[in-house]
PDB file of C-alpha atoms in Angstrom:
ATOM      1  CA  THR A   1      -7.087  -2.491   1.704  1.00 77.00           C
ATOM      2  CA  THR A   2      -6.984  -5.978   2.039  1.00 74.00           C
ATOM      3  CA  ALA A   3      -9.782  -6.761  -0.243  1.00 75.00           C
ATOM      4  CA  TYR A   4      -8.616  -4.602  -3.238  1.00 76.00           C
ATOM      5  CA  PHE A   5      -5.160  -4.021  -2.952  1.00 73.00           C
ATOM      6  CA  LEU A   6      -4.269  -7.465  -0.945  1.00 71.00           C
ATOM      7  CA  ASN A   7      -6.381 -10.245  -2.379  1.00 72.00           C
ATOM      8  CA  GLN A   8      -3.178 -11.693  -3.579  1.00 73.00           C
ATOM      9  CA  ALA A   9      -1.190 -11.729  -0.504  1.00 73.00           C
ATOM     10  CA  HIS A  10      -1.697 -11.927   3.440  1.00 77.00           C
ATOM     11  CA  GLY A  11      -4.067  -9.610   4.964  1.00 82.00           C
ATOM     12  CA  PHE A  12      -5.676  -9.238   8.277  1.00 83.00           C
ATOM     13  CA  ASN A  13      -8.727  -6.754   8.973  1.00 85.00           C
ATOM     14  CA  SER A  14      -8.646  -5.807  12.805  1.00 88.00           C
ATOM     15  CA  VAL A  15     -11.303  -4.236  15.061  1.00 89.00           C
ATOM     16  CA  HIS A  16     -11.451  -0.234  13.699  1.00 89.00           C
ATOM     17  CA  GLY A  17      -8.198   1.769  15.539  1.00 91.00           C
ATOM     18  CA  ARG A  18      -6.680  -1.393  16.883  1.00 94.00           C
ATOM     19  CA  MET A  19      -4.247  -2.586  14.252  1.00 95.00           C
ATOM     20  CA  PRO A  20      -1.301  -0.992  15.762  1.00 95.00           C
ATOM     21  CA  SER A  21      -1.804  -3.495  18.389  1.00 95.00           C
ATOM     22  CA  ILE A  22      -2.124  -6.578  16.387  1.00 94.00           C
ATOM     23  CA  ALA A  23       1.005  -5.325  14.407  1.00 94.00           C
ATOM     24  CA  THR A  24       3.033  -5.048  17.727  1.00 95.00           C
ATOM     25  CA  GLY A  25       2.115  -8.587  18.841  1.00 94.00           C
ATOM     26  CA  ALA A  26       2.862  -9.918  15.320  1.00 94.00           C
ATOM     27  CA  ASN A  27       6.208  -8.402  15.150  1.00 95.00           C
ATOM     28  CA  ALA A  28       6.928  -9.663  18.218  1.00 93.00           C
ATOM     29  CA  ALA A  29       6.272 -13.110  17.094  1.00 93.00           C
ATOM     30  CA  ASN A  30       7.449 -12.672  13.784  1.00 94.00           C
ATOM     31  CA  ARG A  31      10.488 -10.431  13.067  1.00 93.00           C
ATOM     32  CA  ASP A  32      11.631 -11.607   9.622  1.00 93.00           C
ATOM     33  CA  LEU A  33       7.615 -10.610   8.025  1.00 92.00           C
ATOM     34  CA  ILE A  34       7.313  -7.150   6.461  1.00 93.00           C
ATOM     35  CA  TYR A  35       4.480  -5.070   8.092  1.00 94.00           C
ATOM     36  CA  VAL A  36       2.238  -2.732   6.629  1.00 94.00           C
ATOM     37  CA  GLY A  37      -0.413  -0.992   8.332  1.00 95.00           C
ATOM     38  CA  ILE A  38      -3.521   0.969   6.775  1.00 93.00           C
ATOM     39  CA  SER A  39      -5.483   3.159   8.941  1.00 93.00           C
ATOM     40  CA  GLY A  40      -7.868   6.260   8.188  1.00 90.00           C
ATOM     41  CA  ASP A  41      -7.941   9.553  10.063  1.00 91.00           C
ATOM     42  CA  GLY A  42     -10.778   8.507  11.646  1.00 89.00           C
ATOM     43  CA  ASP A  43      -9.586   5.461  13.830  1.00 91.00           C
ATOM     44  CA  SER A  44      -6.076   6.638  13.732  1.00 94.00           C
ATOM     45  CA  LEU A  45      -6.546  10.211  15.430  1.00 94.00           C
ATOM     46  CA  SER A  46      -9.572   9.079  17.582  1.00 93.00           C
ATOM     47  CA  ILE A  47     -10.724   5.670  18.698  1.00 93.00           C
ATOM     48  CA  GLY A  48      -7.342   4.354  17.866  1.00 94.00           C
ATOM     49  CA  LEU A  49      -5.192   7.232  18.998  1.00 95.00           C
ATOM     50  CA  GLY A  50      -3.734   5.406  21.770  1.00 95.00           C
ATOM     51  CA  GLN A  51      -2.792   2.656  20.166  1.00 96.00           C
ATOM     52  CA  LEU A  52      -0.963   4.890  17.274  1.00 97.00           C
ATOM     53  CA  CYS A  53       0.479   6.711  20.149  1.00 97.00           C
ATOM     54  CA  HIS A  54       1.924   4.154  21.711  1.00 96.00           C
ATOM     55  CA  ALA A  55       3.361   2.285  18.580  1.00 97.00           C
ATOM     56  CA  ILE A  56       5.272   5.828  17.909  1.00 97.00           C
ATOM     57  CA  ARG A  57       6.991   5.847  21.317  1.00 96.00           C
ATOM     58  CA  ARG A  58       8.057   1.760  20.891  1.00 96.00           C
ATOM     59  CA  ASN A  59       9.314   2.390  17.654  1.00 97.00           C
ATOM     60  CA  ILE A  60       7.264  -0.750  16.127  1.00 97.00           C
ATOM     61  CA  ASN A  61       9.092  -2.046  12.714  1.00 97.00           C
ATOM     62  CA  MET A  62       6.253  -1.572  10.305  1.00 97.00           C
ATOM     63  CA  LEU A  63       5.099   1.377   7.630  1.00 97.00           C
ATOM     64  CA  TYR A  64       1.940   2.886   9.293  1.00 98.00           C
ATOM     65  CA  ILE A  65      -0.038   4.261   6.172  1.00 97.00           C
ATOM     66  CA  ILE A  66      -2.772   7.032   7.071  1.00 95.00           C
ATOM     67  CA  GLU A  67      -5.333   7.328   4.351  1.00 90.00           C
ATOM     68  CA  ASN A  68      -6.421  11.123   5.289  1.00 88.00           C
ATOM     69  CA  ASN A  69      -9.341  12.228   3.555  1.00 82.00           C
ATOM     70  CA  GLY A  70     -10.978  14.114   7.079  1.00 82.00           C
ATOM     71  CA  VAL A  71     -14.217  12.292   6.909  1.00 81.00           C
ATOM     72  CA  TYR A  72     -15.261   8.849   8.427  1.00 82.00           C
ATOM     73  CA  GLY A  73     -16.265   7.473   4.923  1.00 76.00           C
ATOM     74  CA  LEU A  74     -17.824   4.562   6.255  1.00 75.00           C
ATOM     75  CA  THR A  75     -20.704   6.150   8.228  1.00 75.00           C
ATOM     76  CA  LYS A  76     -21.325   8.553   5.525  1.00 74.00           C
ATOM     77  CA  GLY A  77     -18.847  11.548   5.649  1.00 74.00           C
ATOM     78  CA  GLN A  78     -18.892  12.971   9.419  1.00 81.00           C
ATOM     79  CA  PHE A  79     -15.783  15.184   9.806  1.00 83.00           C
ATOM     80  CA  SER A  80     -12.628  13.364  11.479  1.00 85.00           C
ATOM     81  CA  ALA A  81     -10.574  14.813  13.962  1.00 87.00           C
ATOM     82  CA  SER A  82      -8.077  15.717  10.539  1.00 86.00           C
ATOM     83  CA  ALA A  83     -10.815  18.143   9.329  1.00 82.00           C
ATOM     84  CA  ASP A  84      -9.804  21.655   8.599  1.00 78.00           C
ATOM     85  CA  VAL A  85     -11.865  24.585  10.864  1.00 79.00           C
ATOM     86  CA  GLY A  86     -14.490  25.933   8.358  1.00 78.00           C
ATOM     87  CA  SER A  87     -14.431  22.942   5.941  1.00 76.00           C
ATOM     88  CA  LEU A  88     -17.838  21.509   4.640  1.00 73.00           C
ATOM     89  CA  SER A  89     -19.301  18.524   4.603  1.00 74.00           C
ATOM     90  CA  LYS A  90     -21.263  16.886   1.671  1.00 71.00           C
ATOM     91  CA  ARG A  91     -24.740  17.977   3.918  1.00 73.00           C
ATOM     92  CA  GLY A  92     -23.252  21.940   4.265  1.00 74.00           C
ATOM     93  CA  ASP A  93     -22.144  21.365   7.670  1.00 79.00           C
ATOM     94  CA  ARG A  94     -19.385  23.570   8.944  1.00 81.00           C
ATOM     95  CA  ASN A  95     -16.747  22.011  10.938  1.00 81.00           C
ATOM     96  CA  PRO A  96     -16.419  24.135  14.106  1.00 87.00           C
ATOM     97  CA  LEU A  97     -12.862  22.105  15.499  1.00 87.00           C
ATOM     98  CA  ALA A  98      -9.458  22.285  14.908  1.00 85.00           C
ATOM     99  CA  PRO A  99      -7.877  19.552  13.338  1.00 86.00           C
ATOM    100  CA  MET A 100      -4.984  16.828  14.289  1.00 91.00           C
ATOM    101  CA  ASP A 101      -1.741  16.709  12.767  1.00 93.00           C
ATOM    102  CA  PRO A 102      -0.345  13.218  12.458  1.00 95.00           C
ATOM    103  CA  VAL A 103       2.706  14.475  11.227  1.00 96.00           C
ATOM    104  CA  ALA A 104       3.174  16.906  14.231  1.00 95.00           C
ATOM    105  CA  LEU A 105       1.766  13.993  16.409  1.00 96.00           C
ATOM    106  CA  ALA A 106       4.611  12.004  15.199  1.00 97.00           C
ATOM    107  CA  LEU A 107       7.288  14.705  15.731  1.00 96.00           C
ATOM    108  CA  GLY A 108       6.089  15.358  19.169  1.00 95.00           C
ATOM    109  CA  MET A 109       5.889  11.436  20.244  1.00 95.00           C
ATOM    110  CA  GLY A 110       9.403  11.302  19.023  1.00 95.00           C
ATOM    111  CA  GLY A 111       8.809   9.198  15.585  1.00 96.00           C
ATOM    112  CA  THR A 112      11.888   8.057  13.759  1.00 96.00           C
ATOM    113  CA  PHE A 113      10.044   8.103  10.190  1.00 96.00           C
ATOM    114  CA  VAL A 114       8.167  10.899   9.173  1.00 97.00           C
ATOM    115  CA  ALA A 115       6.788  11.794   5.558  1.00 96.00           C
ATOM    116  CA  ARG A 116       3.643  13.268   4.114  1.00 93.00           C
ATOM    117  CA  SER A 117       2.435  13.096   0.280  1.00 91.00           C
ATOM    118  CA  PHE A 118      -0.627  13.327  -1.959  1.00 86.00           C
ATOM    119  CA  SER A 119      -2.535   9.963  -3.433  1.00 86.00           C
ATOM    120  CA  GLY A 120      -2.507  11.644  -6.795  1.00 82.00           C
ATOM    121  CA  ASP A 121       1.083  12.152  -6.803  1.00 86.00           C
ATOM    122  CA  LYS A 122       2.868   8.537  -7.515  1.00 89.00           C
ATOM    123  CA  PRO A 123       6.033   9.800  -8.437  1.00 89.00           C
ATOM    124  CA  GLN A 124       6.445  11.182  -4.740  1.00 90.00           C
ATOM    125  CA  LEU A 125       4.397   8.474  -2.555  1.00 93.00           C
ATOM    126  CA  VAL A 126       5.742   5.568  -4.510  1.00 92.00           C
ATOM    127  CA  PRO A 127       9.466   6.269  -3.139  1.00 92.00           C
ATOM    128  CA  ILE A 128       8.527   7.891   0.075  1.00 93.00           C
ATOM    129  CA  LEU A 129       6.324   4.333   0.565  1.00 94.00           C
ATOM    130  CA  LYS A 130       9.513   2.235  -0.465  1.00 92.00           C
ATOM    131  CA  ALA A 131      11.578   4.212   1.950  1.00 93.00           C
ATOM    132  CA  GLY A 132       9.601   3.804   4.954  1.00 93.00           C
ATOM    133  CA  LEU A 133       9.552  -0.486   4.205  1.00 92.00           C
ATOM    134  CA  ALA A 134      13.335  -0.104   4.482  1.00 91.00           C
ATOM    135  CA  HIS A 135      13.776   2.005   7.689  1.00 93.00           C
ATOM    136  CA  PRO A 136      14.250   0.104  10.819  1.00 92.00           C
ATOM    137  CA  GLY A 137      11.370   1.333  12.891  1.00 96.00           C
ATOM    138  CA  PHE A 138       7.946   2.809  13.161  1.00 97.00           C
ATOM    139  CA  ALA A 139       7.405   4.807   9.529  1.00 97.00           C
ATOM    140  CA  LEU A 140       4.498   6.711   9.146  1.00 97.00           C
ATOM    141  CA  VAL A 141       3.305   8.219   5.893  1.00 97.00           C
ATOM    142  CA  ASP A 142       0.531  10.412   6.304  1.00 95.00           C
ATOM    143  CA  VAL A 143      -1.465  10.097   2.591  1.00 92.00           C
ATOM    144  CA  ILE A 144      -3.717  12.932   2.240  1.00 86.00           C
ATOM    145  CA  SER A 145      -6.270  11.695  -0.301  1.00 83.00           C
ATOM    146  CA  PRO A 146      -9.289  13.152  -1.802  1.00 76.00           C
ATOM    147  CA  CYS A 147     -13.207  11.481  -0.904  1.00 73.00           C
ATOM    148  CA  VAL A 148     -13.817   9.574  -3.910  1.00 69.00           C
ATOM    149  CA  THR A 149     -17.247   8.389  -2.367  1.00 70.00           C
ATOM    150  CA  PHE A 150     -18.571  11.581  -1.199  1.00 61.00           C
ATOM    151  CA  ASN A 151     -18.271  14.150  -3.775  1.00 44.00           C
ATOM    152  CA  ASP A 152     -16.747  11.953  -6.839  1.00 52.00           C
ATOM    153  CA  HIS A 153     -19.712  12.377  -9.035  1.00 39.00           C
ATOM    154  CA  GLN A 154     -19.539  13.542 -12.336  1.00 46.00           C
ATOM    155  CA  GLY A 155     -19.957  17.175 -13.005  1.00 38.00           C
ATOM    156  CA  SER A 156     -18.129  18.060  -9.586  1.00 34.00           C
ATOM    157  CA  THR A 157     -14.823  20.206  -9.488  1.00 36.00           C
ATOM    158  CA  LYS A 158     -14.231  18.215  -6.301  1.00 36.00           C
ATOM    159  CA  SER A 159     -13.950  14.732  -7.600  1.00 44.00           C
ATOM    160  CA  TYR A 160     -10.753  13.033  -8.111  1.00 57.00           C
ATOM    161  CA  LEU A 161     -10.997  12.772 -12.094  1.00 59.00           C
ATOM    162  CA  PHE A 162     -11.242  16.565 -12.255  1.00 50.00           C
ATOM    163  CA  THR A 163      -8.266  16.964  -9.351  1.00 48.00           C
ATOM    164  CA  ARG A 164      -6.451  14.742 -11.654  1.00 53.00           C
ATOM    165  CA  GLN A 165      -7.134  16.477 -15.062  1.00 52.00           C
ATOM    166  CA  HIS A 166      -6.789  20.087 -13.817  1.00 44.00           C
ATOM    167  CA  HIS A 167      -3.986  20.142 -11.149  1.00 41.00           C
ATOM    168  CA  GLU A 168      -0.360  19.433 -12.376  1.00 44.00           C
ATOM    169  CA  THR A 169       1.487  17.288  -9.447  1.00 47.00           C
ATOM    170  CA  GLU A 170       4.723  17.246 -10.961  1.00 49.00           C
ATOM    171  CA  TYR A 171       5.265  20.082  -9.566  1.00 53.00           C
ATOM    172  CA  GLY A 172       9.329  21.286  -8.722  1.00 57.00           C
ATOM    173  CA  GLU A 173      10.860  20.619  -5.007  1.00 56.00           C
ATOM    174  CA  GLY A 174      10.088  23.741  -2.994  1.00 57.00           C
ATOM    175  CA  ARG A 175       7.171  25.038  -5.379  1.00 62.00           C
ATOM    176  CA  THR A 176       3.360  24.973  -3.836  1.00 58.00           C
ATOM    177  CA  ILE A 177       0.050  23.758  -5.938  1.00 56.00           C
ATOM    178  CA  ASP A 178      -2.986  23.914  -4.905  1.00 57.00           C
ATOM    179  CA  VAL A 179      -5.105  20.935  -5.377  1.00 54.00           C
ATOM    180  CA  THR A 180      -9.153  20.724  -4.610  1.00 54.00           C
ATOM    181  CA  VAL A 181     -10.142  18.204  -2.600  1.00 47.00           C
ATOM    182  CA  HIS A 182     -13.380  16.914  -0.549  1.00 43.00           C
ATOM    183  CA  GLY A 183     -15.762  20.009   0.391  1.00 44.00           C
ATOM    184  CA  GLY A 184     -15.084  22.311  -2.109  1.00 50.00           C
ATOM    185  CA  GLY A 185     -11.970  23.450  -0.216  1.00 51.00           C
ATOM    186  CA  VAL A 186      -8.541  24.051  -1.602  1.00 56.00           C
ATOM    187  CA  VAL A 187      -5.463  22.409  -0.370  1.00 56.00           C
ATOM    188  CA  ARG A 188      -1.835  24.056  -0.671  1.00 62.00           C
ATOM    189  CA  PHE A 189       0.891  21.644  -1.129  1.00 64.00           C
ATOM    190  CA  ARG A 190       4.410  22.398  -1.102  1.00 78.00           C
ATOM    191  CA  LYS A 191       7.551  19.899  -1.712  1.00 86.00           C
ATOM    192  CA  VAL A 192      10.459  20.269   0.825  1.00 88.00           C
ATOM    193  CA  PRO A 193      13.383  22.134  -1.103  1.00 84.00           C
ATOM    194  CA  GLU A 194      16.649  20.481  -1.765  1.00 81.00           C
ATOM    195  CA  GLU A 195      18.502  21.730   0.926  1.00 86.00           C
ATOM    196  CA  TYR A 196      16.060  20.772   3.579  1.00 88.00           C
ATOM    197  CA  ASP A 197      17.462  18.692   6.022  1.00 91.00           C
ATOM    198  CA  PRO A 198      15.086  16.119   7.733  1.00 91.00           C
ATOM    199  CA  THR A 199      17.367  14.646  10.609  1.00 92.00           C
ATOM    200  CA  ASP A 200      17.182  17.323  12.226  1.00 93.00           C
ATOM    201  CA  ARG A 201      13.863  17.675  14.347  1.00 94.00           C
ATOM    202  CA  ASP A 202      13.328  20.652  15.997  1.00 94.00           C
ATOM    203  CA  ALA A 203      13.945  22.232  12.623  1.00 93.00           C
ATOM    204  CA  VAL A 204      11.405  20.426  11.007  1.00 94.00           C
ATOM    205  CA  THR A 205       9.061  21.491  13.508  1.00 94.00           C
ATOM    206  CA  ALA A 206       9.668  24.905  12.757  1.00 94.00           C
ATOM    207  CA  TYR A 207       9.445  24.734   9.456  1.00 92.00           C
ATOM    208  CA  LEU A 208       6.555  23.009   9.473  1.00 92.00           C
ATOM    209  CA  GLY A 209       4.842  25.601  11.883  1.00 92.00           C
ATOM    210  CA  GLU A 210       5.840  28.225   9.628  1.00 92.00           C
ATOM    211  CA  ARG A 211       4.174  26.708   6.745  1.00 88.00           C
ATOM    212  CA  HIS A 212       1.062  25.902   8.337  1.00 85.00           C
ATOM    213  CA  GLN A 213       0.704  29.537   9.160  1.00 86.00           C
ATOM    214  CA  GLU A 214       0.679  30.116   5.551  1.00 83.00           C
ATOM    215  CA  GLY A 215      -1.759  27.488   4.677  1.00 78.00           C
ATOM    216  CA  GLU A 216       0.397  24.898   3.605  1.00 81.00           C
ATOM    217  CA  ILE A 217       0.744  21.648   3.442  1.00 83.00           C
ATOM    218  CA  VAL A 218       4.209  20.175   3.401  1.00 88.00           C
ATOM    219  CA  THR A 219       5.252  16.939   1.334  1.00 88.00           C
ATOM    220  CA  GLY A 220       7.971  14.606   1.208  1.00 92.00           C
ATOM    221  CA  LEU A 221      10.150  12.588   3.924  1.00 92.00           C
ATOM    222  CA  LEU A 222       9.825  15.124   6.663  1.00 95.00           C
ATOM    223  CA  PHE A 223      11.652  13.789   9.544  1.00 95.00           C
ATOM    224  CA  LEU A 224      14.396  10.503   9.477  1.00 93.00           C
ATOM    225  CA  GLU A 225      16.015   9.419  12.665  1.00 91.00           C
ATOM    226  CA  PRO A 226      19.446   8.271  11.335  1.00 84.00           C
ATOM    227  CA  GLU A 227      20.485   5.904  14.183  1.00 87.00           C
ATOM    228  CA  SER A 228      17.169   4.365  14.805  1.00 90.00           C
ATOM    229  CA  SER A 229      16.599   1.072  16.268  1.00 91.00           C
ATOM    230  CA  ASP A 230      13.303  -1.046  16.514  1.00 94.00           C
ATOM    231  CA  TYR A 231      11.311  -2.061  19.290  1.00 94.00           C
ATOM    232  CA  LEU A 232      12.821  -5.583  19.096  1.00 94.00           C
ATOM    233  CA  ALA A 233      16.186  -4.397  19.584  1.00 93.00           C
ATOM    234  CA  LEU A 234      15.602  -2.399  22.531  1.00 92.00           C
ATOM    235  CA  LYS A 235      13.856  -5.023  24.249  1.00 91.00           C
ATOM    236  CA  LYS A 236      17.140  -7.205  23.479  1.00 91.00           C
ATOM    237  CA  THR A 237      14.925 -10.152  22.024  1.00 91.00           C
ATOM    238  CA  VAL A 238      16.620 -13.259  20.568  1.00 90.00           C
ATOM    239  CA  ALA A 239      17.509 -12.788  16.872  1.00 90.00           C
ATOM    240  CA  THR A 240      15.517 -15.727  16.262  1.00 92.00           C
ATOM    241  CA  PRO A 241      11.584 -15.324  15.277  1.00 93.00           C
ATOM    242  CA  LEU A 242       9.282 -16.935  18.362  1.00 91.00           C
ATOM    243  CA  VAL A 243       7.708 -18.410  15.882  1.00 92.00           C
ATOM    244  CA  ASP A 244      10.804 -20.873  15.108  1.00 94.00           C
ATOM    245  CA  LEU A 245      11.803 -21.152  18.692  1.00 93.00           C
ATOM    246  CA  PRO A 246      11.495 -25.223  19.432  1.00 92.00           C
ATOM    247  CA  PHE A 247       9.347 -25.880  22.097  1.00 90.00           C
ATOM    248  CA  GLU A 248      11.779 -26.318  25.196  1.00 86.00           C
ATOM    249  CA  ASP A 249      13.451 -22.967  24.737  1.00 86.00           C
ATOM    250  CA  LEU A 250       9.963 -21.241  24.768  1.00 86.00           C
ATOM    251  CA  CYS A 251       9.067 -23.401  27.693  1.00 87.00           C
ATOM    252  CA  PRO A 252      12.029 -24.375  30.078  1.00 84.00           C
ATOM    253  CA  GLY A 253      10.526 -26.014  32.712  1.00 90.00           C
ATOM    254  CA  ARG A 254       9.841 -25.389  36.422  1.00 91.00           C
ATOM    255  CA  GLU A 255      13.181 -25.412  37.556  1.00 92.00           C
ATOM    256  CA  GLN A 256      14.149 -22.726  34.918  1.00 89.00           C
ATOM    257  CA  LEU A 257      11.420 -20.737  36.000  1.00 89.00           C
ATOM    258  CA  ALA A 258      11.519 -20.929  39.673  1.00 93.00           C
ATOM    259  CA  GLU A 259      15.408 -20.009  39.735  1.00 92.00           C
ATOM    260  CA  LEU A 260      14.310 -16.914  37.344  1.00 88.00           C
ATOM    261  CA  MET A 261      11.807 -15.951  40.229  1.00 92.00           C
ATOM    262  CA  ASN A 262      14.455 -16.564  42.736  1.00 94.00           C
ATOM    263  CA  GLU A 263      16.465 -13.732  41.582  1.00 93.00           C
ATOM    264  CA  PHE A 264      13.466 -11.100  41.930  1.00 91.00           C
ATOM    265  CA  ARG A 265      13.782 -12.431  45.613  1.00 89.00           C
TER     266      ARG A 265
END
């Protein structure tokens, strides 16, 4: 992402699955920057699962985007932890394991902003990303993304181009649409209805469970905590970014340290 989309902006490439801790440290040092973390379903739900969970519970002020295609693209298309039961890989292997749902995970971990969209639905996805950027805390956006590397050849009915040409994404609120994605599976998307209340965590969890039983993936702003406080506010840190504090304030000296230590004796 930093190479293709942010080559004219500042970007940092971290170790696979460790992006949340990098963002946490940067946010602690400079709260005035806007933090956008891009991750895959492979690193977020496997090697980086612990990192993701703690970023959610700490409510780090950042937009966390999961590019979710159900495969490990870098290692030639093995199933990731979000692959559905029974889905087929490019080689024809069938996945026997139940998938992990990042939306359900975020709701269970106390996430304050949880959303899901489809990479082919720009009118819905762009406002969600803007809302996530404006949210004071951790904003998780799960983006269902057809794999354009391992199933995007000419003549394939599962390619991204075919999906865009043959499936209308401008579907109305509360309606469903079927989209063919990686592995030949058909995903049924449903946008939340107008009367949907994204501020009731229990009701949201129940609604998503009901739609899941019907084989539907609900998209839109799924949950929002109206009174959200980010990690730095919870820790009551100083308003001035640490990078702007003078050395004397960051390191007040031996006497101040001794006085502080005496408070704990």
